[in-house]
Short mmCIF file of C-alpha atoms in Angstrom, two decimals:
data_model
loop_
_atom_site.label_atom_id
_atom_site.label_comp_id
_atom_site.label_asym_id
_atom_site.label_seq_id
_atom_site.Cartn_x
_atom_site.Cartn_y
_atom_site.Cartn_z
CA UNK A 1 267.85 -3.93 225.19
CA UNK A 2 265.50 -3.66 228.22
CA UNK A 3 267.06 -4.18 231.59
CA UNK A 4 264.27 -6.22 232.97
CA UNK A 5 261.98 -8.98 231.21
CA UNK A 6 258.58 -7.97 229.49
CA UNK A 7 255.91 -9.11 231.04
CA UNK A 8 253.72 -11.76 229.22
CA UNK A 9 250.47 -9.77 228.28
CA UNK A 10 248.78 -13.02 227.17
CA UNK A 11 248.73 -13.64 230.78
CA UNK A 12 247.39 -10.71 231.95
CA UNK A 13 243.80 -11.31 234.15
CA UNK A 14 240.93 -9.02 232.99
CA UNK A 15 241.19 -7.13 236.12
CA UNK A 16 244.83 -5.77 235.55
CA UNK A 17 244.04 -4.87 231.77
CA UNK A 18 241.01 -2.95 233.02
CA UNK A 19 243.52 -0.88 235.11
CA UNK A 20 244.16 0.97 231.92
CA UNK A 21 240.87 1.72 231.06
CA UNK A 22 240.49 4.93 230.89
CA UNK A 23 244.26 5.93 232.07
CA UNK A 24 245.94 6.27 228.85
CA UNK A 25 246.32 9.55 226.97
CA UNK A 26 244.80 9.23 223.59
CA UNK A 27 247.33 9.22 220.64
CA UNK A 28 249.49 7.34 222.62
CA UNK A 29 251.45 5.96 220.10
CA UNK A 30 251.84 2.25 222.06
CA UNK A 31 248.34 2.24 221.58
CA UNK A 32 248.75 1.20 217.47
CA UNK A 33 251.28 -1.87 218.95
CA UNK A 34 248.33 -3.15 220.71
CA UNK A 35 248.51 -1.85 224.46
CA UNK A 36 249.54 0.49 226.83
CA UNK A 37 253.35 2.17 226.53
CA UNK A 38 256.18 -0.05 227.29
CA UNK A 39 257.02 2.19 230.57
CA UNK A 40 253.67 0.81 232.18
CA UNK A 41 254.71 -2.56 231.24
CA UNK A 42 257.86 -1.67 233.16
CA UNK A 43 255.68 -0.63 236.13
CA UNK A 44 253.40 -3.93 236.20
CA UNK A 45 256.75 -5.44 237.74
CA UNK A 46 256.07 -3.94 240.47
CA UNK A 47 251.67 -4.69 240.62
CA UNK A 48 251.25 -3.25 244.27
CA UNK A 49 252.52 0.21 242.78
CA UNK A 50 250.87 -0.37 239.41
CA UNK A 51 247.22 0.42 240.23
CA UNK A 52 247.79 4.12 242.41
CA UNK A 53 250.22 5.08 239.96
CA UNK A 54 247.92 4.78 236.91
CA UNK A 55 245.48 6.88 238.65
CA UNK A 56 248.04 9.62 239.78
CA UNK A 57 249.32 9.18 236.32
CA UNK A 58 246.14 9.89 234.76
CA UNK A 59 244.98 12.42 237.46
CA UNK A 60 247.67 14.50 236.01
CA UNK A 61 247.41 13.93 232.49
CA UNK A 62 243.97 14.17 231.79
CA UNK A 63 242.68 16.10 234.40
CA UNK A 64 244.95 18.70 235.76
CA UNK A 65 244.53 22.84 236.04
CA UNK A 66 247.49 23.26 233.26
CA UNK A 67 245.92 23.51 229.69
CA UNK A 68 247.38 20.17 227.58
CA UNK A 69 250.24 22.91 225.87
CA UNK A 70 251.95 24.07 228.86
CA UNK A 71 251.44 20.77 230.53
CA UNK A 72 253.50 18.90 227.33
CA UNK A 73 256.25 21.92 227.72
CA UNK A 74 256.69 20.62 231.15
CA UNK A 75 256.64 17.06 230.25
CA UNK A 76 258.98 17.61 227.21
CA UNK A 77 261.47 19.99 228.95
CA UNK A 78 261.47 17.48 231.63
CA UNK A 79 262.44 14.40 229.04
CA UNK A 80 265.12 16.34 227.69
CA UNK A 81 266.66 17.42 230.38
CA UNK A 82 266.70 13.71 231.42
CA UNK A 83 267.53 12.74 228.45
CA UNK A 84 264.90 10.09 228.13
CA UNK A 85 264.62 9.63 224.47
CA UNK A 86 261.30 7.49 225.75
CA UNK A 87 259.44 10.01 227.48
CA UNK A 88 260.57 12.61 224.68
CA UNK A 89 259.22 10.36 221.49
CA UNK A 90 255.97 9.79 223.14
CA UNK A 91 255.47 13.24 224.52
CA UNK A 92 256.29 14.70 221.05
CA UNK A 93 253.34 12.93 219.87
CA UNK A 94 251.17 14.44 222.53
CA UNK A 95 252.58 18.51 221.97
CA UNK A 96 251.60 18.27 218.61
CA UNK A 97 247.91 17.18 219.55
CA UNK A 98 248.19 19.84 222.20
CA UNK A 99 249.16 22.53 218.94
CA UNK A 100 252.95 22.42 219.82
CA UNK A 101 254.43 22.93 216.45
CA UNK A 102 257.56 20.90 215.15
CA UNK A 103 259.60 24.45 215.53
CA UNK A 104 259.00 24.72 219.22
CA UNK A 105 259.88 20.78 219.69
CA UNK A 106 262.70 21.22 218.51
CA UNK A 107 263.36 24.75 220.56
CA UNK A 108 262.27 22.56 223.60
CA UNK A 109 266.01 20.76 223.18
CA UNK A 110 267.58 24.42 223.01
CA UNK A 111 266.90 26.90 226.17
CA UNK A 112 264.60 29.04 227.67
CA UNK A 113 266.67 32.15 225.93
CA UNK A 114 266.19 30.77 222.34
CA UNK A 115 264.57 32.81 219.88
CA UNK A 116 260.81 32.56 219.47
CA UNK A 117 259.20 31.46 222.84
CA UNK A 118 256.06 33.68 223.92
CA UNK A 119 256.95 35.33 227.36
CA UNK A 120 254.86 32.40 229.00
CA UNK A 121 256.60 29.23 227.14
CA UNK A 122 259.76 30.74 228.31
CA UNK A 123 258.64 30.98 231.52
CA UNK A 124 257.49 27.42 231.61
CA UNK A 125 261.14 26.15 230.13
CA UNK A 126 262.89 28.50 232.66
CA UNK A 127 260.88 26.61 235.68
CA UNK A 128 261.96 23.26 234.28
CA UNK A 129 265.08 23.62 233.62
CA UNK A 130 265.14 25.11 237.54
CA UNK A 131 263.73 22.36 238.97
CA UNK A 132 265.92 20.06 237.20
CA UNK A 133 269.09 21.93 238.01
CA UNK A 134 268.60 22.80 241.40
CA UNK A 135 265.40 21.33 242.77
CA UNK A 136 263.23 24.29 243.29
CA UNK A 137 262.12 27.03 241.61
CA UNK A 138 263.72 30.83 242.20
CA UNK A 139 262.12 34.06 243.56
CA UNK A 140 262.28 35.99 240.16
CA UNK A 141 260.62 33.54 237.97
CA UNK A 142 258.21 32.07 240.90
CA UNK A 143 256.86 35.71 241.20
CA UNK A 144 256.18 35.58 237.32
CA UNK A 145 254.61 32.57 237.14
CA UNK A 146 252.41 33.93 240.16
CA UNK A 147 251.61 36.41 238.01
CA UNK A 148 250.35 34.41 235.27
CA UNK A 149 249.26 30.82 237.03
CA UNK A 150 246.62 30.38 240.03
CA UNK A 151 247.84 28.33 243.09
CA UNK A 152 246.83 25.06 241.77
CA UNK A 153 248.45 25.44 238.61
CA UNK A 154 252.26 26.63 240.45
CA UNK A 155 251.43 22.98 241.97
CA UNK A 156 250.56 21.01 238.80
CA UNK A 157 254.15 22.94 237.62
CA UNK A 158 256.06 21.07 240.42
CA UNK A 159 254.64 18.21 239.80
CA UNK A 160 254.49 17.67 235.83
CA UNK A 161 257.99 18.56 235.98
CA UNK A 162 258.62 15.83 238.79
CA UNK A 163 256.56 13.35 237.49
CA UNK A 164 258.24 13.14 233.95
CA UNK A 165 261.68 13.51 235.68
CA UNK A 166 260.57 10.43 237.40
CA UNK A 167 259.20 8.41 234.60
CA UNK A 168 262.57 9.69 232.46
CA UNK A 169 264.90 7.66 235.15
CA UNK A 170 262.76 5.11 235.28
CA UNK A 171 262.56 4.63 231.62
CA UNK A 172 266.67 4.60 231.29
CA UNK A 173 267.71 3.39 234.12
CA UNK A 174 265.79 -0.53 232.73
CA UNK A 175 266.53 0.73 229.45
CA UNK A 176 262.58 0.58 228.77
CA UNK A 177 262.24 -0.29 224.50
CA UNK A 178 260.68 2.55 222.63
CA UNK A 179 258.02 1.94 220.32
CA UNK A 180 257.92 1.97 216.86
CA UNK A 181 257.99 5.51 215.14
CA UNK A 182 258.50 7.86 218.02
CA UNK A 183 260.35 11.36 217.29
CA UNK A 184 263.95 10.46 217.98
CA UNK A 185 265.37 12.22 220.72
CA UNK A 186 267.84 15.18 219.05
CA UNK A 187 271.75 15.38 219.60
CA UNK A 188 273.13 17.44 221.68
#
């Protein structure tokens, strides 16, 4: 059960639904339930933040350096590290749209070192899992990500991987509902 109240949406002015426009990733899955996902309901509680964070939001969802694939490694890595069985339904929706197959999803609740991962996927779980365990990323795998990503991109990695680390505590610290028919979060 959600830690705050949901907003009423039937008294939402024209202006604040037109926030959205435009912000959402398609395939969202909240989208079939009539709106935007619950988390940005969550956010509207707060309507001074609301507006800049849909456009950072969407600033680095639908137009960042990162192709959609290693962008939804990032996000998903991110969720499960978190454990944010919110972020992780909705953003297994989006890696298979972004030709993540149901084999790496999975993988993406195992470890850089599983079997499988392309030298780059690995690297791109290996700089998550950093970032989450010790706040930056190390010399060794900074210099191979050099190797492979221009400046911009070693940016975007920082902050995909901060952004969804973010939206993961938000979305269990209120206990945020998840939508219908998301991939459950696995065990473990």
């Amino acid at each position: 059960m959600s830690r705050l109240p949901s907003p009423d949406r039937g008294e939402w002015t024209e202006q604040r639904k037109a926030m959205f426009e435009g912000k959402l990733e398609p395939g969202d899955p909240a989208q079939e339930e009539g709106g935007p996902p619950n988390i940005l309901w969550t956010v509207a509680h707060h309507p001074t933040l609301l507006e800049p964070f849909l456009a950072y939001s969407a600033t680095l969802a639908l137009r960042g350096v990162l192709s959609r694939r290693d962008s939804e490694i990032l996000a998903m890595r991110a969720s499960w590290n978190c454990r944010s069985a919110f972020e992780w339904g909705h953003h297994a929706e989006f890696a298979l749209a972004a030709g993540i197959s149901e084999d790496e999803i999975a993988r993406l609740a195992a470890s850089a070192e599983a079997e499988g991962w392309s030298d780059r996927d690995r690297l791109l779980v290996r700089a998550a899992d950093q970032l989450h365990d010790t706040k930056t990323i190390d010399d060794e795998t900074w210099s191979s990500l050099s190797a492979s990503f221009e400046a911009a991109a070693l940016v975007e990695i920082t902050f995909v991987v901060g952004h969804y680390t973010m939206l993961s505590m938000v979305a269990n610290a209120t206990a945020v509902p998840l939508e219908r028919n998301l991939v459950p979060l696995p065990r473990g």
